């Protein structure tokens, strides 16, 4: 199958040009002006006049079917990847989970079983390590060789995912040898639990207090600590879902002294705030960790993105229905399942709130949503770029089209939207995954199981 995308503006992280794109099979065969005159017969032409042609989005932080707080994140790999494709995302990297006391292998196999044959777009895995011990440390090498090259550890969630400093340092020492990358959920969970218990004891049980008790300073402290541990181990470190200026200041200071510290933020921290949690139990819709922050943190995160102190925007997509699952936290905010939906909205929110609002260029938009994720997570050359030889994961993006985000029209399997009623400018017209059209005219036209597991390379070369 040969497809020619004509007359669009091709936007890569390093520049834009008016060009046609020829797709041959699963990859990009040519990029240039007037290709129609000399590429011979094609099966299909897509007119991209007035549109952008961008590399498909890469969302490196999703949780399909994550077990959490006695329930499971609602999107399956099937529904979640279809929703991602609608929003112009053509790759996800999801978090496989090691259950405490079990092996990494068991956790990874379970995630392969959930995803295989079900995905609309390509997918990879990170591994959540709940137990760092001699045997799981040894398993890290095997996973790196299988293309699962990074490991998430937590200073939060004592008794569930929490690792102490010694465990974190041991895992970091191992990545110094095997080339993997440690991803950190950096909040001081032990201190948070003290404040949370005091709040509940004082009758402050509404979801709003989830946001109050997880102080920004607890995120700043943990971010500082894990970066220092990474420096001691001589390895890069990647901070997931950074929400607060306190943490951003730590990442910036580390980068200024030459440390390979990287961080992602998420749309919820750029567009939502603690005030959104203040409407009684409705606030449960916005319960995630780290929590939404007072609105004055947002401008600093945007500056961090513009100046490359933050390199990536990922969603931390982890949806729970409001009408049953979030209700588990009635009477005690500590029991609200943590997580928000968002995999479908990321590209459009950032186009609207970033590019249209004049905060970032459209090249920077491509960088933080696709190119940097590809480089940092071992997909360079293959994903995140419109270039000859790369996978034909492409989005014909209309930068003018406006639509209003709503649970009534989104494709994520969840009964509410955090952005209900927000109108955004920009939308995906046609989405291709490895050369195959998967979204067209607002409809999913792909097939279940088209998405393949991505064995990712170690990306140490990009971590300096
Ligand atoms: O609230 C969140 N972030 N839920 C998903 C689990 C995690 O910590 O990423
Ligand atoms: Zn986390
Ligand atoms: Zn997460």
CSV table of C-alpha atoms in Angstrom, one decimal, residues 100-450:
chain,number,residue,atom,x,y,z
A,100,UNK,CA,4.8,-7.5,45.8
A,101,UNK,CA,6.4,-10.8,46.5
A,102,UNK,CA,6.1,-11.9,42.8
A,103,UNK,CA,8.7,-11.7,40.0
A,104,UNK,CA,9.0,-9.0,37.4
A,105,UNK,CA,8.6,-11.7,34.8
A,106,UNK,CA,5.1,-12.6,36.1
A,107,UNK,CA,4.1,-9.0,36.0
A,108,UNK,CA,5.4,-8.4,32.6
A,109,UNK,CA,3.8,-11.6,31.2
A,110,UNK,CA,0.5,-10.5,32.6
A,111,UNK,CA,0.8,-7.1,30.8
A,112,UNK,CA,1.7,-8.8,27.5
A,113,UNK,CA,-1.3,-11.0,27.9
A,114,UNK,CA,-3.6,-8.0,28.4
A,115,UNK,CA,-2.2,-6.0,25.4
A,116,UNK,CA,-1.3,-8.6,22.8
A,117,UNK,CA,-3.8,-8.7,20.0
A,118,UNK,CA,-5.9,-5.9,21.4
A,119,UNK,CA,-4.1,-2.7,20.6
A,120,UNK,CA,-5.0,-0.2,17.8
A,121,UNK,CA,-1.6,1.4,17.9
A,122,UNK,CA,2.0,0.3,18.8
A,123,UNK,CA,2.8,0.0,22.5
A,124,UNK,CA,5.7,-0.6,24.8
A,125,UNK,CA,6.1,-1.2,28.5
A,126,UNK,CA,7.9,0.2,31.5
A,127,UNK,CA,8.1,-2.0,34.6
A,128,UNK,CA,6.9,-0.9,38.0
A,129,UNK,CA,9.1,-2.4,40.7
A,130,UNK,CA,7.2,-2.9,43.9
A,131,UNK,CA,9.9,-5.1,45.5
A,132,UNK,CA,13.6,-4.4,45.0
A,133,UNK,CA,15.6,-7.5,46.1
A,134,UNK,CA,18.4,-9.6,44.8
A,135,UNK,CA,16.2,-11.6,42.5
A,136,UNK,CA,14.3,-8.7,41.0
A,137,UNK,CA,17.5,-6.7,40.5
A,138,UNK,CA,18.9,-9.6,38.5
A,139,UNK,CA,15.7,-9.7,36.4
A,140,UNK,CA,16.1,-6.1,35.4
A,141,UNK,CA,18.9,-7.1,33.0
A,142,UNK,CA,16.6,-9.6,31.3
A,143,UNK,CA,13.9,-7.0,30.8
A,144,UNK,CA,16.3,-4.5,29.3
A,145,UNK,CA,17.3,-7.2,26.8
A,146,UNK,CA,13.6,-7.8,26.0
A,147,UNK,CA,13.1,-4.1,25.2
A,148,UNK,CA,11.5,-3.1,28.6
A,149,UNK,CA,14.3,-0.7,29.4
A,150,UNK,CA,13.0,1.4,32.3
A,151,UNK,CA,11.8,0.9,35.8
A,152,UNK,CA,9.4,3.0,37.8
A,153,UNK,CA,10.0,3.2,41.6
A,154,UNK,CA,8.0,5.2,44.1
A,155,UNK,CA,8.8,7.3,47.2
A,156,UNK,CA,5.0,7.4,47.6
A,157,UNK,CA,2.3,4.9,48.5
A,158,UNK,CA,3.8,3.2,51.6
A,159,UNK,CA,2.8,-0.4,51.8
A,160,UNK,CA,1.9,-0.7,48.1
A,161,UNK,CA,4.6,0.6,45.7
A,162,UNK,CA,6.9,2.4,48.1
A,163,UNK,CA,10.7,1.8,48.0
A,164,UNK,CA,13.1,3.1,50.6
A,165,UNK,CA,16.3,5.0,49.6
A,166,UNK,CA,18.4,1.9,49.8
A,167,UNK,CA,16.2,0.1,47.4
A,168,UNK,CA,16.1,3.0,45.0
A,169,UNK,CA,19.9,3.3,45.1
A,170,UNK,CA,20.4,-0.4,44.4
A,171,UNK,CA,18.1,-0.3,41.4
A,172,UNK,CA,20.0,2.8,40.1
A,173,UNK,CA,23.3,1.0,40.6
A,174,UNK,CA,22.0,-1.7,38.4
A,175,UNK,CA,20.9,0.6,35.6
A,176,UNK,CA,24.4,2.0,35.7
A,177,UNK,CA,25.5,-1.4,34.4
A,178,UNK,CA,22.6,-2.4,32.1
A,179,UNK,CA,21.8,0.9,30.5
A,180,UNK,CA,18.2,1.1,31.7
A,181,UNK,CA,16.5,4.2,33.1
A,182,UNK,CA,15.0,4.7,36.5
A,183,UNK,CA,11.7,6.6,36.5
A,184,UNK,CA,10.7,8.1,39.8
A,185,UNK,CA,7.3,8.9,41.3
A,186,UNK,CA,8.7,11.5,43.7
A,187,UNK,CA,6.5,12.5,46.7
A,188,UNK,CA,7.4,11.8,50.3
A,189,UNK,CA,4.7,9.2,50.9
A,190,UNK,CA,5.6,8.6,54.6
A,191,UNK,CA,5.1,12.3,55.5
A,192,UNK,CA,2.0,12.6,53.4
A,193,UNK,CA,0.4,9.7,55.3
A,194,UNK,CA,1.0,11.5,58.6
A,195,UNK,CA,-0.7,14.7,57.4
A,196,UNK,CA,-3.5,12.6,55.7
A,197,UNK,CA,-4.3,10.8,58.9
A,198,UNK,CA,-4.4,14.0,60.9
A,199,UNK,CA,-6.7,15.6,58.3
A,200,UNK,CA,-9.2,12.6,58.4
A,201,UNK,CA,-9.0,12.6,62.2
A,202,UNK,CA,-10.1,16.3,62.0
A,203,UNK,CA,-13.0,15.4,59.8
A,204,UNK,CA,-11.5,16.7,56.6
A,205,UNK,CA,-12.5,13.8,54.5
A,206,UNK,CA,-13.6,15.4,51.2
A,207,UNK,CA,-11.5,14.7,48.0
A,208,UNK,CA,-10.3,18.3,48.2
A,209,UNK,CA,-8.1,17.3,51.2
A,210,UNK,CA,-6.3,14.8,49.0
A,211,UNK,CA,-4.9,17.9,47.3
A,212,UNK,CA,-4.2,19.7,50.5
A,213,UNK,CA,-2.3,17.0,52.4
A,214,UNK,CA,0.2,16.2,49.6
A,215,UNK,CA,2.2,19.3,50.1
A,216,UNK,CA,4.3,20.7,47.2
A,217,UNK,CA,7.3,20.6,49.5
A,218,UNK,CA,6.9,16.8,49.8
A,219,UNK,CA,7.2,16.6,46.1
A,220,UNK,CA,10.2,19.0,46.1
A,221,UNK,CA,12.0,17.1,48.8
A,222,UNK,CA,11.5,13.7,47.2
A,223,UNK,CA,12.6,15.0,43.8
A,224,UNK,CA,15.7,16.5,45.3
A,225,UNK,CA,16.5,13.2,47.1
A,226,UNK,CA,16.1,10.9,44.1
A,227,UNK,CA,18.1,13.2,41.9
A,228,UNK,CA,20.9,13.2,44.5
A,229,UNK,CA,20.7,9.4,44.7
A,230,UNK,CA,21.0,9.2,40.9
A,231,UNK,CA,24.0,11.5,40.9
A,232,UNK,CA,25.6,9.2,43.6
A,233,UNK,CA,25.0,6.2,41.4
A,234,UNK,CA,26.2,8.0,38.3
A,235,UNK,CA,23.0,7.4,36.3
A,236,UNK,CA,20.3,9.6,34.6
A,237,UNK,CA,16.9,9.8,36.2
A,238,UNK,CA,13.5,10.7,34.9
A,239,UNK,CA,10.8,12.2,37.1
A,240,UNK,CA,7.3,11.2,36.1
A,241,UNK,CA,4.2,13.4,36.5
A,242,UNK,CA,5.9,16.5,37.9
A,243,UNK,CA,3.3,18.9,39.2
A,244,UNK,CA,4.8,21.5,41.5
A,245,UNK,CA,7.3,24.4,41.2
A,246,UNK,CA,9.1,22.9,44.2
A,247,UNK,CA,10.0,19.8,42.1
A,248,UNK,CA,10.7,21.8,39.0
A,249,UNK,CA,13.2,24.0,40.9
A,250,UNK,CA,15.1,20.8,41.9
A,251,UNK,CA,15.2,19.5,38.3
A,252,UNK,CA,16.3,22.8,37.0
A,253,UNK,CA,19.1,23.1,39.6
A,254,UNK,CA,20.3,19.6,38.8
A,255,UNK,CA,20.3,20.3,35.1
A,256,UNK,CA,22.2,23.5,35.7
A,257,UNK,CA,24.9,21.6,37.4
A,258,UNK,CA,25.2,19.2,34.5
A,259,UNK,CA,23.1,16.3,35.9
A,260,UNK,CA,21.1,14.1,33.4
A,261,UNK,CA,17.8,14.8,35.2
A,262,UNK,CA,14.7,14.6,33.0
A,263,UNK,CA,11.1,15.2,33.8
A,264,UNK,CA,7.6,15.0,32.4
A,265,UNK,CA,4.6,17.0,33.4
A,266,UNK,CA,1.0,16.2,32.4
A,267,UNK,CA,-1.9,18.2,31.0
A,268,UNK,CA,-3.8,18.1,34.3
A,269,UNK,CA,-1.0,20.1,36.0
A,270,UNK,CA,-1.0,22.7,33.1
A,271,UNK,CA,-4.8,23.2,32.8
A,272,UNK,CA,-6.4,22.2,36.1
A,273,UNK,CA,-5.8,23.3,39.6
A,274,UNK,CA,-6.6,22.5,43.3
A,275,UNK,CA,-9.6,24.7,43.0
A,276,UNK,CA,-11.2,22.1,40.7
A,277,UNK,CA,-11.2,19.7,43.6
A,278,UNK,CA,-13.3,22.0,45.8
A,279,UNK,CA,-16.9,21.0,45.0
A,280,UNK,CA,-17.7,18.4,47.5
A,281,UNK,CA,-17.4,14.8,46.3
A,282,UNK,CA,-17.3,16.0,42.7
A,283,UNK,CA,-13.7,16.7,43.5
A,284,UNK,CA,-13.0,12.9,43.3
A,285,UNK,CA,-13.0,13.3,39.5
A,286,UNK,CA,-9.7,15.2,40.0
A,287,UNK,CA,-8.0,12.9,42.5
A,288,UNK,CA,-4.6,11.9,41.3
A,289,UNK,CA,-1.1,11.8,42.7
A,290,UNK,CA,0.8,14.1,42.8
A,291,UNK,CA,-2.4,16.2,43.2
A,292,UNK,CA,-3.6,19.2,41.3
A,293,UNK,CA,-1.8,22.3,42.6
A,294,UNK,CA,-2.8,25.9,43.2
A,295,UNK,CA,-3.1,27.6,39.9
A,296,UNK,CA,0.0,29.8,40.3
A,297,UNK,CA,2.2,26.7,39.7
A,298,UNK,CA,1.0,26.4,36.1
A,299,UNK,CA,2.8,29.4,34.6
A,300,UNK,CA,6.1,28.0,35.9
A,301,UNK,CA,5.5,24.6,34.4
A,302,UNK,CA,4.8,26.3,31.0
A,303,UNK,CA,8.1,28.2,31.4
A,304,UNK,CA,9.8,24.9,32.3
A,305,UNK,CA,8.5,23.4,29.1
A,306,UNK,CA,9.5,26.3,26.9
A,307,UNK,CA,13.0,26.3,28.4
A,308,UNK,CA,13.5,22.5,28.3
A,309,UNK,CA,13.7,22.1,32.1
A,310,UNK,CA,10.7,19.8,31.4
A,311,UNK,CA,11.2,17.6,28.3
A,312,UNK,CA,8.0,15.7,28.0
A,313,UNK,CA,4.2,15.9,28.4
A,314,UNK,CA,2.6,12.6,29.0
A,315,UNK,CA,-0.9,11.9,30.4
A,316,UNK,CA,-0.6,9.5,33.3
A,317,UNK,CA,-3.9,8.2,31.8
A,318,UNK,CA,-5.6,6.2,34.6
A,319,UNK,CA,-9.4,6.4,34.3
A,320,UNK,CA,-11.9,5.4,37.0
A,321,UNK,CA,-15.7,5.9,36.5
A,322,UNK,CA,-17.1,8.6,38.8
A,323,UNK,CA,-20.4,6.9,39.4
A,324,UNK,CA,-19.0,3.7,40.8
A,325,UNK,CA,-15.2,3.5,41.1
A,326,UNK,CA,-14.5,7.0,42.5
A,327,UNK,CA,-17.3,6.4,45.0
A,328,UNK,CA,-15.0,4.1,46.9
A,329,UNK,CA,-13.7,7.2,48.5
A,330,UNK,CA,-17.0,8.5,50.0
A,331,UNK,CA,-16.2,9.6,53.5
A,332,UNK,CA,-12.4,9.2,53.2
A,333,UNK,CA,-10.4,10.8,50.4
A,334,UNK,CA,-7.6,8.3,51.0
A,335,UNK,CA,-9.9,5.6,49.4
A,336,UNK,CA,-10.6,7.4,46.1
A,337,UNK,CA,-8.8,5.5,43.4
A,338,UNK,CA,-6.0,7.8,42.2
A,339,UNK,CA,-6.0,8.7,38.5
A,340,UNK,CA,-7.5,10.7,35.7
A,341,UNK,CA,-8.5,10.1,32.1
A,342,UNK,CA,-6.6,12.0,29.4
A,343,UNK,CA,-4.9,9.9,26.7
A,344,UNK,CA,-7.3,11.2,24.0
A,345,UNK,CA,-7.0,14.9,24.9
A,346,UNK,CA,-3.2,15.5,25.2
A,347,UNK,CA,-2.3,16.6,21.7
A,348,UNK,CA,-5.3,19.0,21.3
A,349,UNK,CA,-5.0,20.5,24.8
A,350,UNK,CA,-1.3,21.3,24.2
A,351,UNK,CA,-1.9,22.6,20.7
A,352,UNK,CA,-4.7,24.9,22.0
A,353,UNK,CA,-3.1,25.9,25.3
A,354,UNK,CA,0.4,25.8,24.1
A,355,UNK,CA,0.7,26.7,20.4
A,356,UNK,CA,-2.5,28.7,19.8
A,357,UNK,CA,-2.0,30.5,23.1
A,358,UNK,CA,1.6,31.5,22.0
A,359,UNK,CA,3.4,29.7,24.9
A,360,UNK,CA,5.3,27.2,22.7
A,361,UNK,CA,6.0,26.9,19.0
A,362,UNK,CA,4.4,24.1,17.0
A,363,UNK,CA,7.9,22.5,16.7
A,364,UNK,CA,8.2,22.5,20.5
A,365,UNK,CA,4.7,21.0,20.6
A,366,UNK,CA,6.0,18.1,18.4
A,367,UNK,CA,9.2,17.9,20.5
A,368,UNK,CA,7.5,17.5,23.9
A,369,UNK,CA,4.7,15.2,22.7
A,370,UNK,CA,6.6,12.9,20.3
A,371,UNK,CA,10.2,13.6,19.4
A,372,UNK,CA,11.7,13.8,23.0
A,373,UNK,CA,9.6,10.8,24.2
A,374,UNK,CA,11.0,8.8,21.2
A,375,UNK,CA,14.6,9.8,22.0
A,376,UNK,CA,14.4,9.3,25.8
A,377,UNK,CA,12.7,5.9,25.5
A,378,UNK,CA,14.7,4.1,22.9
A,379,UNK,CA,12.6,4.8,19.8
A,380,UNK,CA,14.8,7.3,18.0
A,381,UNK,CA,14.7,7.1,14.2
A,382,UNK,CA,11.7,4.8,14.4
A,383,UNK,CA,9.1,7.0,15.9
A,384,UNK,CA,8.7,10.7,16.7
A,385,UNK,CA,9.9,12.1,13.4
A,386,UNK,CA,8.6,12.6,9.8
A,387,UNK,CA,11.7,11.3,7.9
A,388,UNK,CA,12.6,8.7,5.4
A,389,UNK,CA,12.9,5.3,7.0
A,390,UNK,CA,10.8,6.1,10.1
A,391,UNK,CA,7.6,4.3,10.8
A,392,UNK,CA,4.7,6.0,9.0
A,393,UNK,CA,3.0,7.0,12.2
A,394,UNK,CA,1.5,10.3,10.9
A,395,UNK,CA,-1.2,12.7,11.8
A,396,UNK,CA,-2.8,15.1,9.3
A,397,UNK,CA,-3.6,17.7,11.9
A,398,UNK,CA,-6.1,20.6,11.3
A,399,UNK,CA,-4.7,23.5,13.3
A,400,UNK,CA,-8.0,25.5,12.8
A,401,UNK,CA,-10.7,23.0,13.7
A,402,UNK,CA,-12.4,23.6,17.0
A,403,UNK,CA,-14.2,21.1,19.1
A,404,UNK,CA,-15.6,20.9,22.6
A,405,UNK,CA,-14.3,18.2,24.9
A,406,UNK,CA,-17.0,16.1,26.5
A,407,UNK,CA,-17.6,12.7,28.0
A,408,UNK,CA,-20.6,12.5,25.7
A,409,UNK,CA,-18.3,12.4,22.6
A,410,UNK,CA,-14.9,11.1,23.8
A,411,UNK,CA,-13.8,7.6,23.1
A,412,UNK,CA,-12.2,6.8,26.5
A,413,UNK,CA,-14.2,4.2,28.5
A,414,UNK,CA,-15.0,6.5,31.4
A,415,UNK,CA,-18.1,8.4,32.4
A,416,UNK,CA,-16.7,11.9,32.8
A,417,UNK,CA,-14.1,14.3,31.4
A,418,UNK,CA,-11.9,16.6,33.5
A,419,UNK,CA,-12.1,19.1,30.6
A,420,UNK,CA,-15.9,18.9,30.1
A,421,UNK,CA,-17.1,21.9,28.1
A,422,UNK,CA,-13.6,23.2,27.2
A,423,UNK,CA,-13.4,24.2,23.5
A,424,UNK,CA,-10.0,23.6,21.9
A,425,UNK,CA,-8.5,24.6,18.6
A,426,UNK,CA,-6.8,21.9,16.6
A,427,UNK,CA,-7.8,18.3,15.9
A,428,UNK,CA,-6.6,15.1,14.1
A,429,UNK,CA,-8.2,14.7,10.7
A,430,UNK,CA,-6.4,11.5,9.5
A,431,UNK,CA,-4.2,9.3,11.7
A,432,UNK,CA,-1.9,6.6,10.3
A,433,UNK,CA,-0.3,3.9,12.3
A,434,UNK,CA,2.6,2.2,10.4
A,435,UNK,CA,1.1,3.3,7.1
A,436,UNK,CA,-2.4,2.1,7.9
A,437,UNK,CA,-5.2,4.7,8.3
A,438,UNK,CA,-6.7,4.2,11.7
A,439,UNK,CA,-8.8,7.4,12.2
A,440,UNK,CA,-10.7,9.2,9.4
A,441,UNK,CA,-13.7,11.5,9.5
A,442,UNK,CA,-13.8,11.2,13.2
A,443,UNK,CA,-14.2,7.4,13.0
A,444,UNK,CA,-11.9,4.5,14.0
A,445,UNK,CA,-11.2,2.5,10.9
A,446,UNK,CA,-8.3,0.4,12.1
A,447,UNK,CA,-8.3,-3.1,13.4
A,448,UNK,CA,-7.9,-4.7,16.8
A,449,UNK,CA,-4.5,-6.2,17.1
A,450,UNK,CA,-2.8,-4.0,14.5
